[in-house]
PDB file of C-alpha atoms in Angstrom:
ATOM      1  CA  MET A 238      12.151   3.532  -6.288  1.00 79.00           C
ATOM      2  CA  THR A 239      10.813   6.944  -5.283  1.00 84.00           C
ATOM      3  CA  ASN A 240       7.057   7.381  -4.944  1.00 88.00           C
ATOM      4  CA  THR A 241       7.071   9.675  -7.988  1.00 93.00           C
ATOM      5  CA  ALA A 242       8.789   6.970 -10.038  1.00 96.00           C
ATOM      6  CA  ALA A 243       6.476   4.258  -8.626  1.00 97.00           C
ATOM      7  CA  ARG A 244       3.407   6.317  -9.498  1.00 97.00           C
ATOM      8  CA  ALA A 245       4.683   7.022 -13.025  1.00 97.00           C
ATOM      9  CA  ARG A 246       5.489   3.350 -13.658  1.00 98.00           C
ATOM     10  CA  LEU A 247       2.124   2.217 -12.274  1.00 98.00           C
ATOM     11  CA  LEU A 248       0.309   4.670 -14.547  1.00 98.00           C
ATOM     12  CA  GLU A 249       2.296   3.348 -17.506  1.00 98.00           C
ATOM     13  CA  LEU A 250       1.385  -0.254 -16.626  1.00 98.00           C
ATOM     14  CA  ILE A 251      -2.306   0.595 -16.181  1.00 98.00           C
ATOM     15  CA  LYS A 252      -2.413   2.218 -19.622  1.00 97.00           C
ATOM     16  CA  GLU A 253      -0.531  -0.686 -21.185  1.00 97.00           C
ATOM     17  CA  LEU A 254      -2.204  -3.650 -19.471  1.00 97.00           C
ATOM     18  CA  ALA A 255      -5.553  -2.645 -18.002  1.00 96.00           C
ATOM     19  CA  VAL A 256      -7.342  -0.278 -20.376  1.00 94.00           C
ATOM     20  CA  VAL A 257      -9.454  -2.214 -22.876  1.00 91.00           C
ATOM     21  CA  HIS A 258     -11.388  -0.335 -25.571  1.00 90.00           C
ATOM     22  CA  GLY A 259     -14.782  -1.539 -26.824  1.00 90.00           C
ATOM     23  CA  LYS A 260     -18.385  -1.741 -25.591  1.00 90.00           C
ATOM     24  CA  VAL A 261     -18.736  -3.450 -22.206  1.00 87.00           C
ATOM     25  CA  ILE A 262     -21.353  -3.805 -19.478  1.00 88.00           C
ATOM     26  CA  LEU A 263     -19.942  -2.827 -16.084  1.00 80.00           C
ATOM     27  CA  SER A 264     -20.790  -4.525 -12.769  1.00 75.00           C
ATOM     28  CA  SER A 265     -23.091  -1.574 -12.091  1.00 77.00           C
ATOM     29  CA  GLY A 266     -25.114  -2.555 -15.171  1.00 83.00           C
ATOM     30  CA  LYS A 267     -24.027   0.579 -17.031  1.00 81.00           C
ATOM     31  CA  GLU A 268     -22.582   0.420 -20.531  1.00 87.00           C
ATOM     32  CA  ALA A 269     -19.180   1.933 -21.306  1.00 85.00           C
ATOM     33  CA  ASP A 270     -16.951   2.161 -24.375  1.00 89.00           C
ATOM     34  CA  TYR A 271     -13.882   1.148 -22.381  1.00 88.00           C
ATOM     35  CA  TYR A 272     -13.097  -1.174 -19.505  1.00 89.00           C
ATOM     36  CA  ILE A 273     -10.391  -0.772 -16.910  1.00 92.00           C
ATOM     37  CA  ASP A 274      -9.452  -4.335 -15.954  1.00 94.00           C
ATOM     38  CA  LEU A 275      -7.405  -3.622 -12.867  1.00 96.00           C
ATOM     39  CA  ARG A 276      -7.036  -7.308 -11.967  1.00 96.00           C
ATOM     40  CA  ARG A 277      -4.447  -7.250 -14.761  1.00 97.00           C
ATOM     41  CA  ILE A 278      -2.613  -4.784 -12.508  1.00 98.00           C
ATOM     42  CA  THR A 279      -3.373  -5.921  -8.953  1.00 98.00           C
ATOM     43  CA  LEU A 280      -2.382  -9.505  -9.794  1.00 97.00           C
ATOM     44  CA  HIS A 281       0.683  -8.568 -11.879  1.00 98.00           C
ATOM     45  CA  HIS A 282       4.169  -9.328 -10.549  1.00 98.00           C
ATOM     46  CA  GLU A 283       5.531  -5.813 -11.125  1.00 98.00           C
ATOM     47  CA  ALA A 284       2.388  -3.725 -10.739  1.00 98.00           C
ATOM     48  CA  ALA A 285       0.980  -5.187  -7.489  1.00 98.00           C
ATOM     49  CA  PRO A 286       3.817  -3.908  -5.270  1.00 98.00           C
ATOM     50  CA  LEU A 287       3.480  -0.498  -6.958  1.00 98.00           C
ATOM     51  CA  VAL A 288      -0.258  -0.495  -6.166  1.00 98.00           C
ATOM     52  CA  GLY A 289       0.539  -1.034  -2.494  1.00 98.00           C
ATOM     53  CA  SER A 290       3.149   1.700  -2.249  1.00 97.00           C
ATOM     54  CA  VAL A 291       1.188   4.255  -4.309  1.00 98.00           C
ATOM     55  CA  MET A 292      -2.034   3.673  -2.339  1.00 98.00           C
ATOM     56  CA  LEU A 293      -0.215   3.812   1.007  1.00 98.00           C
ATOM     57  CA  GLU A 294       1.564   7.034   0.068  1.00 97.00           C
ATOM     58  CA  MET A 295      -1.708   8.591  -1.146  1.00 98.00           C
ATOM     59  CA  LEU A 296      -3.453   7.772   2.150  1.00 98.00           C
ATOM     60  CA  ASP A 297      -0.485   9.037   4.174  1.00 98.00           C
ATOM     61  CA  GLU A 298      -0.373  12.310   2.218  1.00 97.00           C
ATOM     62  CA  ALA A 299      -4.097  12.772   2.923  1.00 98.00           C
ATOM     63  CA  GLY A 300      -3.458  12.316   6.658  1.00 98.00           C
ATOM     64  CA  ILE A 301      -5.647   9.185   6.905  1.00 98.00           C
ATOM     65  CA  GLU A 302      -4.770   7.163  10.014  1.00 98.00           C
ATOM     66  CA  PHE A 303      -5.830   3.504   9.858  1.00 98.00           C
ATOM     67  CA  THR A 304      -4.872   0.016  10.979  1.00 98.00           C
ATOM     68  CA  ASN A 305      -6.932  -2.105   8.555  1.00 98.00           C
ATOM     69  CA  ALA A 306      -7.625  -1.928   4.827  1.00 98.00           C
ATOM     70  CA  GLY A 307      -9.802  -4.004   2.526  1.00 98.00           C
ATOM     71  CA  GLY A 308     -13.111  -4.103   0.750  1.00 98.00           C
ATOM     72  CA  LEU A 309     -15.702  -6.100  -1.090  1.00 96.00           C
ATOM     73  CA  THR A 310     -14.378  -9.354  -2.457  1.00 94.00           C
ATOM     74  CA  MET A 311     -12.995  -9.771  -5.157  1.00 91.00           C
ATOM     75  CA  GLY A 312     -11.840  -6.478  -6.669  1.00 92.00           C
ATOM     76  CA  ALA A 313     -10.535  -5.154  -3.366  1.00 96.00           C
ATOM     77  CA  ASP A 314      -8.780  -8.329  -2.201  1.00 97.00           C
ATOM     78  CA  PRO A 315      -5.451  -7.881  -4.019  1.00 98.00           C
ATOM     79  CA  VAL A 316      -5.497  -4.114  -3.348  1.00 98.00           C
ATOM     80  CA  GLY A 317      -5.717  -4.737   0.402  1.00 98.00           C
ATOM     81  CA  THR A 318      -3.010  -7.367   0.248  1.00 98.00           C
ATOM     82  CA  ALA A 319      -0.698  -5.085  -1.753  1.00 98.00           C
ATOM     83  CA  LEU A 320      -1.214  -2.257   0.735  1.00 98.00           C
ATOM     84  CA  MET A 321      -0.598  -4.608   3.682  1.00 98.00           C
ATOM     85  CA  HIS A 322       2.702  -5.775   2.141  1.00 98.00           C
ATOM     86  CA  ALA A 323       3.805  -2.220   1.309  1.00 98.00           C
ATOM     87  CA  ALA A 324       3.136  -1.180   4.899  1.00 98.00           C
ATOM     88  CA  GLY A 325       5.003  -4.226   6.223  1.00 98.00           C
ATOM     89  CA  SER A 326       8.017  -3.390   4.046  1.00 97.00           C
ATOM     90  CA  ALA A 327       7.993   0.067   5.653  1.00 96.00           C
ATOM     91  CA  GLY A 328       7.863  -1.425   9.169  1.00 98.00           C
ATOM     92  CA  ARG A 329       4.183  -0.652   9.674  1.00 97.00           C
ATOM     93  CA  SER A 330       1.421  -2.959  10.842  1.00 97.00           C
ATOM     94  CA  ILE A 331      -1.658  -2.691   8.640  1.00 98.00           C
ATOM     95  CA  ASP A 332      -3.944  -5.706   8.413  1.00 98.00           C
ATOM     96  CA  ALA A 333      -6.022  -6.586   5.357  1.00 98.00           C
ATOM     97  CA  PHE A 334      -9.583  -7.897   5.353  1.00 98.00           C
ATOM     98  CA  VAL A 335     -12.242  -8.967   2.871  1.00 97.00           C
ATOM     99  CA  VAL A 336     -15.949  -8.215   2.948  1.00 97.00           C
ATOM    100  CA  ARG A 337     -18.381 -10.795   1.606  1.00 93.00           C
ATOM    101  CA  LYS A 338     -21.417  -9.570  -0.310  1.00 84.00           C
ATOM    102  CA  ALA A 339     -23.589 -11.165   2.376  1.00 71.00           C
ATOM    103  CA  GLN A 340     -22.998 -12.517   5.863  1.00 67.00           C
ATOM    104  CA  LYS A 341     -22.256 -16.237   5.969  1.00 59.00           C
ATOM    105  CA  SER A 342     -24.991 -18.496   7.303  1.00 60.00           C
ATOM    106  CA  TYR A 343     -22.475 -21.128   8.440  1.00 61.00           C
ATOM    107  CA  GLY A 344     -19.180 -21.347  10.339  1.00 62.00           C
ATOM    108  CA  MET A 345     -18.479 -18.107  12.210  1.00 62.00           C
ATOM    109  CA  GLY A 346     -21.290 -16.368  10.312  1.00 64.00           C
ATOM    110  CA  ARG A 347     -19.145 -13.365   9.460  1.00 84.00           C
ATOM    111  CA  GLN A 348     -19.382 -10.928   6.602  1.00 90.00           C
ATOM    112  CA  VAL A 349     -15.935  -9.413   7.235  1.00 95.00           C
ATOM    113  CA  GLU A 350     -13.077 -11.948   7.121  1.00 95.00           C
ATOM    114  CA  GLY A 351      -9.543 -11.548   8.404  1.00 96.00           C
ATOM    115  CA  PRO A 352      -8.206  -9.863  11.535  1.00 97.00           C
ATOM    116  CA  SER A 353     -10.997  -8.136  13.454  1.00 97.00           C
ATOM    117  CA  VAL A 354     -11.956  -4.617  12.402  1.00 98.00           C
ATOM    118  CA  GLU A 355     -13.942  -3.993  15.590  1.00 98.00           C
ATOM    119  CA  GLY A 356     -12.917  -0.682  17.162  1.00 98.00           C
ATOM    120  CA  ARG A 357     -10.320  -0.086  14.421  1.00 98.00           C
ATOM    121  CA  ASN A 358      -9.869   2.759  11.951  1.00 98.00           C
ATOM    122  CA  VAL A 359     -10.459   1.201   8.548  1.00 98.00           C
ATOM    123  CA  VAL A 360      -9.963   2.222   4.921  1.00 98.00           C
ATOM    124  CA  VAL A 361     -12.328   0.603   2.425  1.00 98.00           C
ATOM    125  CA  LEU A 362     -10.544  -0.141  -0.848  1.00 98.00           C
ATOM    126  CA  GLU A 363     -11.647  -0.829  -4.410  1.00 97.00           C
ATOM    127  CA  ASP A 364      -9.721  -1.221  -7.633  1.00 97.00           C
ATOM    128  CA  THR A 365     -12.097   1.140  -9.483  1.00 94.00           C
ATOM    129  CA  SER A 366     -15.617   2.419  -8.993  1.00 92.00           C
ATOM    130  CA  THR A 367     -18.458   3.441 -11.296  1.00 87.00           C
ATOM    131  CA  THR A 368     -21.450   4.000  -9.009  1.00 91.00           C
ATOM    132  CA  GLY A 369     -19.852   3.435  -5.595  1.00 94.00           C
ATOM    133  CA  GLY A 370     -22.137   0.473  -4.892  1.00 94.00           C
ATOM    134  CA  SER A 371     -19.449  -2.080  -4.052  1.00 94.00           C
ATOM    135  CA  ALA A 372     -17.597   0.311  -1.766  1.00 97.00           C
ATOM    136  CA  LEU A 373     -20.828   1.254   0.008  1.00 97.00           C
ATOM    137  CA  THR A 374     -21.669  -2.426   0.546  1.00 96.00           C
ATOM    138  CA  ALA A 375     -18.212  -2.858   2.095  1.00 97.00           C
ATOM    139  CA  VAL A 376     -18.652   0.250   4.274  1.00 98.00           C
ATOM    140  CA  GLU A 377     -21.938  -1.136   5.584  1.00 97.00           C
ATOM    141  CA  GLY A 378     -20.382  -4.540   6.322  1.00 96.00           C
ATOM    142  CA  VAL A 379     -17.392  -3.021   8.124  1.00 98.00           C
ATOM    143  CA  ARG A 380     -19.623  -0.775  10.220  1.00 98.00           C
ATOM    144  CA  LYS A 381     -21.833  -3.739  11.188  1.00 96.00           C
ATOM    145  CA  ALA A 382     -18.634  -5.515  12.287  1.00 96.00           C
ATOM    146  CA  GLY A 383     -17.745  -2.553  14.541  1.00 98.00           C
ATOM    147  CA  GLY A 384     -15.117  -0.925  12.324  1.00 98.00           C
ATOM    148  CA  ASN A 385     -14.700   2.839  12.046  1.00 98.00           C
ATOM    149  CA  VAL A 386     -14.497   3.628   8.321  1.00 98.00           C
ATOM    150  CA  VAL A 387     -12.254   6.681   7.873  1.00 98.00           C
ATOM    151  CA  ALA A 388     -11.973   6.749   4.053  1.00 98.00           C
ATOM    152  CA  VAL A 389     -12.710   4.970   0.798  1.00 98.00           C
ATOM    153  CA  ALA A 390      -9.778   4.721  -1.619  1.00 98.00           C
ATOM    154  CA  VAL A 391      -9.589   3.414  -5.197  1.00 98.00           C
ATOM    155  CA  ILE A 392      -6.791   2.998  -7.696  1.00 98.00           C
ATOM    156  CA  VAL A 393      -8.713   4.532 -10.629  1.00 97.00           C
ATOM    157  CA  ASP A 394     -11.726   6.847 -10.454  1.00 96.00           C
ATOM    158  CA  ARG A 395     -13.942   6.629 -13.551  1.00 91.00           C
ATOM    159  CA  ASP A 396     -15.438  10.092 -12.824  1.00 93.00           C
ATOM    160  CA  THR A 397     -18.988   8.745 -12.956  1.00 92.00           C
ATOM    161  CA  GLY A 398     -20.309   9.960  -9.607  1.00 94.00           C
ATOM    162  CA  SER A 399     -18.746   7.503  -7.153  1.00 96.00           C
ATOM    163  CA  LYS A 400     -16.906  10.202  -5.235  1.00 97.00           C
ATOM    164  CA  GLU A 401     -20.001  12.304  -4.704  1.00 97.00           C
ATOM    165  CA  ARG A 402     -22.216   9.333  -3.803  1.00 97.00           C
ATOM    166  CA  ILE A 403     -19.751   7.755  -1.369  1.00 98.00           C
ATOM    167  CA  GLU A 404     -18.949  11.027   0.375  1.00 98.00           C
ATOM    168  CA  ALA A 405     -22.669  11.826   0.694  1.00 98.00           C
ATOM    169  CA  GLU A 406     -23.885   8.381   1.777  1.00 98.00           C
ATOM    170  CA  ALA A 407     -20.901   7.116   3.799  1.00 98.00           C
ATOM    171  CA  GLY A 408     -19.779  10.488   5.127  1.00 98.00           C
ATOM    172  CA  VAL A 409     -16.078   9.777   4.559  1.00 98.00           C
ATOM    173  CA  PRO A 410     -13.470  11.088   2.125  1.00 98.00           C
ATOM    174  CA  TYR A 411     -13.122   9.338  -1.250  1.00 98.00           C
ATOM    175  CA  LEU A 412      -9.557   9.237  -2.548  1.00 98.00           C
ATOM    176  CA  TYR A 413      -8.148   7.941  -5.812  1.00 98.00           C
ATOM    177  CA  ALA A 414      -4.637   7.452  -7.136  1.00 98.00           C
ATOM    178  CA  PHE A 415      -5.518   8.144 -10.784  1.00 97.00           C
ATOM    179  CA  GLY A 416      -8.382   9.819 -12.596  1.00 96.00           C
ATOM    180  CA  LYS A 417      -9.661   8.631 -15.978  1.00 92.00           C
ATOM    181  CA  ASP A 418      -8.176  11.751 -17.597  1.00 94.00           C
ATOM    182  CA  GLU A 419      -4.684  10.591 -16.578  1.00 96.00           C
ATOM    183  CA  LEU A 420      -5.394   7.395 -18.514  1.00 93.00           C
ATOM    184  CA  GLY A 421      -6.352   9.361 -21.623  1.00 90.00           C
ATOM    185  CA  LEU A 422     -10.003   8.312 -21.391  1.00 86.00           C
TER     186      LEU A 422
END
């Protein structure tokens, strides 16, 4: 499947499976009249591989060079895994990681789990973002672990200020595969 076809099919699946209309409270605490439940996409047998290939292609087209990709558990976990598998299918080595909300007080005491991000160029991922808070928490965790964050990338941008906040506070580009307008919202 070409990237154009993959992107078109992923957009179709997001509209069909992930967009839920009605009043909801978002993780940011804000109220919205729609919800984009991207776990219905990132954990879907057909959509998950499309997520990986579309996100990888988007990052490549933007010239982002990285060896690790992941973000705050749990929204970012399947996005990182999908990207890792897409890269592997293309003969590339990109490791995934997960960032805990807080550093563990037991075991290895880590906040970032998976292959080490220390000294590596890293992309922080999210499924979607409203305020940028989750991505910024992940950026902070990765930087504390010695990773060099080179971008933040999301599947769907809600156009609620995340891009501006992340670029201002983290000092890295914010990329998204789809805007809310493409979803008809």
